[in-house]
Amino acid sequence: MSATLSFSELRDLLEAIFLRHGTSPDVAAILAENCALCERDGATSHGVFRMQGYVDSLKSGWVDGKADPLLEDVAPGFLRVDANNGFAQPALEAARATLLEKVRTNGIALLAIRNSHHLSALWPDLEPFARQGLVALSAVNSFACTVPHGGKVRVFGTNPLAFAAPREGADPIIFDMATSFMANGEIQIAAQKGEALPAGAGVDASGAPTTDPRAVLDGGALLPFGGHKGSSISMMVELLGAALTGGHFSFEFDWSGHKGAATPHTGQLLVLIDPSHGGGLPFGLRANDLVARMRASGVDRMPGERRMANRARAEREGIPLSDDVLGRLYAYAGRSEDT
Ligand code: NDP
């Protein structure tokens, strides 16, 4: 059995959950919108599936849902935010106006968020900038669950890297990917469903390759995607997300004293570029040329297209949720299902 919610119904329900678990109204609105966007677009590893992680992290006192981000304007193209142990998305929101001013003035601007928690996909952070004609890049490190290529012990997080670029007359190009073989949420979902992982995803507690998601979660580890190449990109995400911002590396924080804590306490880097300063034809037209040639070569799925198709479907038909999931969300919100 399943029910269908409109985007605003889902967002309002999630907002009620955040508020009930101790966030400020502003933070509740930002996180609820973010999580509902993920569910709407079929980015299910960071949709309502993550509400338990948010709720448990807030309950445990690990993350401050009422934190006030502190902006530090450190150079013409460099803005820092201390999220004060709060979530990264409200920190980005606090910096948005200044960041846009800087990128329009300088042609490039960087936002370094530290002392922050990010439990979502990165594309919701970037897409609005690309829709404003900007090229955007973001990196977030997470929690130690991935063995570097050639190593034996978890060092890296699943460390996503995302990139967004505007096109002329079309949705922006956006890719958003874990630099581990899979996102940790995907491993958890596979474990819940009892599905095997693809070969190469991870190792068990003894370091032997495994396709069992439980073995990866229970003492095992993920592997980076693409061997030594993915491992270097994951290392870069650690350096950008933590060393550059002043946040924790994925292996540096200890959440063991906070039962249920699920939000990595690290940092996030965003780089915005105004492509109108570039040479040649307008960037959006050049992006279209590239996409056209990729299509002509036989590509029938661009990164981001699956989400866009899900988005269009959700806008027509609503967002489907199983009764079980919806029941859990109502319980988190302290509501009965007919309110
Ligand atoms: P996927 O491997 O599913 O997808 C990665 C990217 O590749 C997406 O942009 C996707 O587009 C695109 N893509 C997938 N398949 C194809 C294909 N066949 N052809 C062309 N493009 C394709 O994502 P991951 O599992 O690596 O990551 C999922 C999410 O997890 C990301 O949003 C990431 O930000 C998030 N994450 C967050 C973390 C955190 O700490 N906050 C940690 C790790 C991951 P599309 O979206 O349209 O499918």
Coordinates of N, CA, C and O in Angstrom, one line a residue, residues 246-322:
G246 N 38.8 24.2 7.5 CA 39.0 24.2 8.9 C 38.1 23.2 9.6 O 37.9 23.2 10.9
G247 N 37.4 22.3 8.8 CA 36.6 21.3 9.4 C 37.3 20.0 9.8 O 38.6 20.0 9.6
H248 N 36.6 19.0 10.3 CA 37.3 17.8 10.7 C 37.5 16.9 9.4 O 36.6 16.9 8.5
F249 N 38.6 16.2 9.4 CA 38.7 15.1 8.4 C 37.7 14.0 8.8 O 37.2 14.0 10.0
S250 N 37.3 13.1 7.9 CA 36.3 12.1 8.2 C 36.7 11.2 9.3 O 35.9 10.6 10.0
F251 N 38.0 11.1 9.5 CA 38.5 10.2 10.6 C 38.7 10.9 11.9 O 39.1 10.3 12.9
E252 N 38.4 12.2 12.0 CA 38.9 13.0 13.2 C 37.8 13.2 14.2 O 38.1 13.5 15.3
F253 N 36.5 13.0 13.9 CA 35.6 13.2 15.0 C 35.1 11.9 15.6 O 35.1 10.9 15.0
D254 N 34.7 12.0 16.8 CA 34.2 10.8 17.6 C 32.8 11.0 18.0 O 32.5 11.8 18.9
W255 N 31.9 10.3 17.4 CA 30.5 10.5 17.8 C 30.0 9.3 18.6 O 28.8 9.2 18.8
S256 N 31.0 8.5 19.1 CA 30.5 7.3 19.8 C 29.8 7.6 21.1 O 29.0 6.8 21.6
G257 N 30.0 8.7 21.7 CA 29.3 9.1 22.9 C 27.9 9.6 22.6 O 27.2 10.0 23.6
H258 N 27.5 9.7 21.4 CA 26.1 10.2 21.0 C 25.4 9.1 20.3 O 25.4 9.0 19.1
K259 N 24.6 8.3 21.0 CA 24.0 7.2 20.4 C 23.0 7.6 19.3 O 22.2 8.5 19.6
G260 N 23.1 7.0 18.2 CA 22.2 7.3 17.1 C 22.7 8.5 16.2 O 22.1 8.7 15.1
A261 N 23.8 9.1 16.6 CA 24.3 10.2 15.7 C 24.7 9.7 14.3 O 25.3 8.7 14.2
A262 N 24.2 10.4 13.3 CA 24.3 10.0 11.9 C 24.8 11.1 11.0 O 25.0 10.9 9.8
T263 N 25.0 12.3 11.6 CA 25.3 13.4 10.7 C 26.9 13.7 10.9 O 27.3 14.1 11.9
P264 N 27.6 13.5 9.8 CA 29.1 13.7 9.9 C 29.4 15.2 10.2 O 28.8 16.1 9.6
H265 N 30.3 15.3 11.1 CA 30.7 16.7 11.6 C 32.0 17.1 10.9 O 33.1 16.9 11.4
T266 N 31.8 17.7 9.7 CA 33.0 17.9 8.9 C 33.0 19.3 8.4 O 33.0 20.3 9.1
G267 N 33.1 19.5 7.0 CA 33.1 20.8 6.4 C 32.6 20.7 5.0 O 32.5 19.5 4.4
Q268 N 32.3 21.8 4.3 CA 31.9 21.8 3.0 C 32.5 22.9 2.2 O 32.6 24.1 2.7
L269 N 33.0 22.7 1.0 CA 33.5 23.7 0.2 C 32.6 23.9 -1.0 O 32.2 23.0 -1.7
L270 N 32.4 25.2 -1.4 CA 31.6 25.5 -2.6 C 32.5 26.5 -3.4 O 33.0 27.5 -2.8
V271 N 32.6 26.3 -4.7 CA 33.2 27.3 -5.6 C 32.2 27.7 -6.6 O 31.6 26.8 -7.2
L272 N 32.0 29.0 -6.8 CA 31.2 29.5 -7.8 C 32.0 30.3 -8.8 O 32.9 31.1 -8.4
I273 N 31.7 30.1 -10.1 CA 32.3 30.8 -11.2 C 31.3 31.5 -12.1 O 30.3 30.8 -12.4
D274 N 31.5 32.7 -12.4 CA 30.6 33.4 -13.3 C 31.2 33.2 -14.7 O 32.2 33.8 -15.1
P275 N 30.6 32.3 -15.6 CA 31.2 32.0 -16.8 C 31.1 33.1 -17.9 O 31.6 33.0 -19.0
S276 N 30.4 34.2 -17.5 CA 30.2 35.3 -18.5 C 31.6 36.0 -18.7 O 31.8 36.7 -19.7
H277 N 32.6 35.7 -17.8 CA 33.9 36.3 -18.0 C 34.8 35.4 -18.9 O 35.9 35.7 -19.1
G278 N 34.3 34.2 -19.2 CA 35.1 33.3 -20.0 C 35.2 33.8 -21.5 O 34.5 34.7 -21.9
G279 N 36.2 33.2 -22.2 CA 36.3 33.6 -23.6 C 35.4 32.8 -24.5 O 34.7 31.9 -24.1
G280 N 35.3 33.3 -25.7 CA 34.5 32.5 -26.7 C 33.0 32.8 -26.6 O 32.5 33.7 -26.0
L281 N 32.2 31.8 -27.2 CA 30.8 32.0 -27.2 C 30.2 31.8 -25.8 O 30.9 31.3 -24.9
P282 N 29.0 32.2 -25.5 CA 28.4 32.1 -24.2 C 28.5 30.6 -23.7 O 28.3 29.7 -24.5
F283 N 28.8 30.4 -22.4 CA 29.0 29.1 -21.8 C 27.9 28.2 -22.1 O 28.0 27.0 -22.4
G284 N 26.6 28.7 -21.9 CA 25.5 27.8 -22.0 C 25.3 27.3 -23.4 O 24.8 26.1 -23.6
L285 N 25.7 28.0 -24.4 CA 25.7 27.5 -25.8 C 26.7 26.5 -26.0 O 26.5 25.4 -26.7
R286 N 27.9 26.7 -25.5 CA 29.0 25.7 -25.6 C 28.6 24.5 -24.9 O 28.9 23.4 -25.4
A287 N 28.0 24.6 -23.7 CA 27.5 23.4 -23.0 C 26.5 22.6 -23.9 O 26.6 21.4 -24.0
N288 N 25.7 23.3 -24.6 CA 24.7 22.7 -25.5 C 25.4 21.9 -26.6 O 25.0 20.8 -27.0
D289 N 26.5 22.6 -27.1 CA 27.3 21.9 -28.2 C 27.8 20.6 -27.7 O 27.8 19.5 -28.4
L290 N 28.3 20.6 -26.5 CA 28.9 19.4 -25.9 C 27.9 18.3 -25.7 O 28.1 17.1 -26.1
V291 N 26.7 18.7 -25.2 CA 25.7 17.7 -24.9 C 25.2 17.2 -26.3 O 25.0 15.9 -26.4
A292 N 25.0 18.0 -27.3 CA 24.6 17.6 -28.6 C 25.5 16.5 -29.1 O 25.1 15.5 -29.7
R293 N 26.8 16.8 -29.0 CA 27.8 15.8 -29.5 C 27.8 14.5 -28.7 O 27.9 13.4 -29.3
M294 N 27.6 14.6 -27.4 CA 27.5 13.4 -26.6 C 26.2 12.6 -27.0 O 26.3 11.4 -27.1
R295 N 25.1 13.3 -27.2 CA 23.9 12.6 -27.7 C 24.2 11.9 -29.0 O 23.8 10.7 -29.2
A296 N 24.8 12.6 -29.9 CA 25.1 12.1 -31.2 C 26.0 10.8 -31.1 O 25.9 9.9 -32.0
S297 N 26.8 10.8 -30.1 CA 27.6 9.6 -29.9 C 26.9 8.4 -29.4 O 27.5 7.3 -29.2
G298 N 25.6 8.6 -29.0 CA 24.8 7.5 -28.5 C 24.4 7.6 -27.0 O 23.7 6.8 -26.5
V299 N 24.8 8.7 -26.3 CA 24.5 8.8 -24.9 C 23.0 9.1 -24.8 O 22.5 10.1 -25.4
D300 N 22.3 8.3 -24.0 CA 20.8 8.5 -23.9 C 20.5 9.0 -22.5 O 19.3 9.2 -22.2
R301 N 21.5 9.1 -21.6 CA 21.2 9.5 -20.2 C 22.3 10.4 -19.8 O 23.4 10.0 -19.6
M302 N 22.0 11.7 -19.6 CA 22.9 12.6 -19.0 C 22.8 12.6 -17.5 O 21.7 12.4 -17.0
P303 N 23.9 12.9 -16.7 CA 23.7 12.9 -15.3 C 22.7 14.0 -15.0 O 22.7 15.1 -15.5
G304 N 21.8 13.7 -14.0 CA 20.8 14.6 -13.6 C 19.5 14.4 -14.3 O 18.4 14.8 -13.8
E305 N 19.5 13.7 -15.5 CA 18.3 13.5 -16.2 C 17.2 12.6 -15.5 O 16.0 12.8 -15.6
R306 N 17.8 11.6 -14.8 CA 16.8 10.7 -14.1 C 16.1 11.5 -13.1 O 14.9 11.4 -12.9
R307 N 16.8 12.4 -12.4 CA 16.1 13.2 -11.3 C 15.1 14.1 -12.0 O 14.0 14.3 -11.5
M308 N 15.5 14.7 -13.1 CA 14.5 15.6 -13.8 C 13.2 14.9 -14.2 O 12.1 15.4 -14.1
A309 N 13.4 13.6 -14.7 CA 12.2 12.9 -15.1 C 11.4 12.5 -13.8 O 10.2 12.6 -13.9
N310 N 12.0 12.2 -12.7 CA 11.3 11.9 -11.5 C 10.6 13.2 -11.0 O 9.5 13.1 -10.5
R311 N 11.3 14.3 -11.1 CA 10.7 15.6 -10.7 C 9.4 15.9 -11.5 O 8.4 16.2 -10.9
A312 N 9.5 15.7 -12.8 CA 8.3 16.0 -13.7 C 7.2 15.0 -13.3 O 6.0 15.5 -13.2
R313 N 7.5 13.8 -13.0 CA 6.5 12.8 -12.6 C 5.9 13.2 -11.3 O 4.6 13.2 -11.1
A314 N 6.7 13.6 -10.3 CA 6.2 13.9 -9.0 C 5.3 15.2 -9.1 O 4.3 15.3 -8.4
E315 N 5.7 16.1 -10.0 CA 4.9 17.3 -10.1 C 3.5 17.0 -10.7 O 2.5 17.6 -10.4
R316 N 3.5 16.0 -11.6 CA 2.2 15.5 -12.2 C 1.4 14.7 -11.2 O 0.2 14.9 -11.0
E317 N 2.1 13.8 -10.6 CA 1.3 12.7 -9.9 C 1.5 12.7 -8.4 O 0.9 11.9 -7.7
G318 N 2.4 13.6 -7.9 CA 2.7 13.5 -6.4 C 3.8 12.6 -6.1 O 4.4 12.0 -7.0
I319 N 4.2 12.6 -4.8 CA 5.4 11.9 -4.4 C 4.9 10.6 -3.7 O 4.2 10.7 -2.6
P320 N 5.2 9.4 -4.2 CA 4.7 8.2 -3.6 C 5.5 7.8 -2.3 O 6.7 7.9 -2.4
L321 N 4.8 7.4 -1.3 CA 5.4 7.0 -0.1 C 4.7 5.7 0.4 O 3.4 5.7 0.4
S322 N 5.4 4.7 0.9 CA 4.7 3.5 1.4 C 3.9 3.9 2.7 O 4.4 4.8 3.4

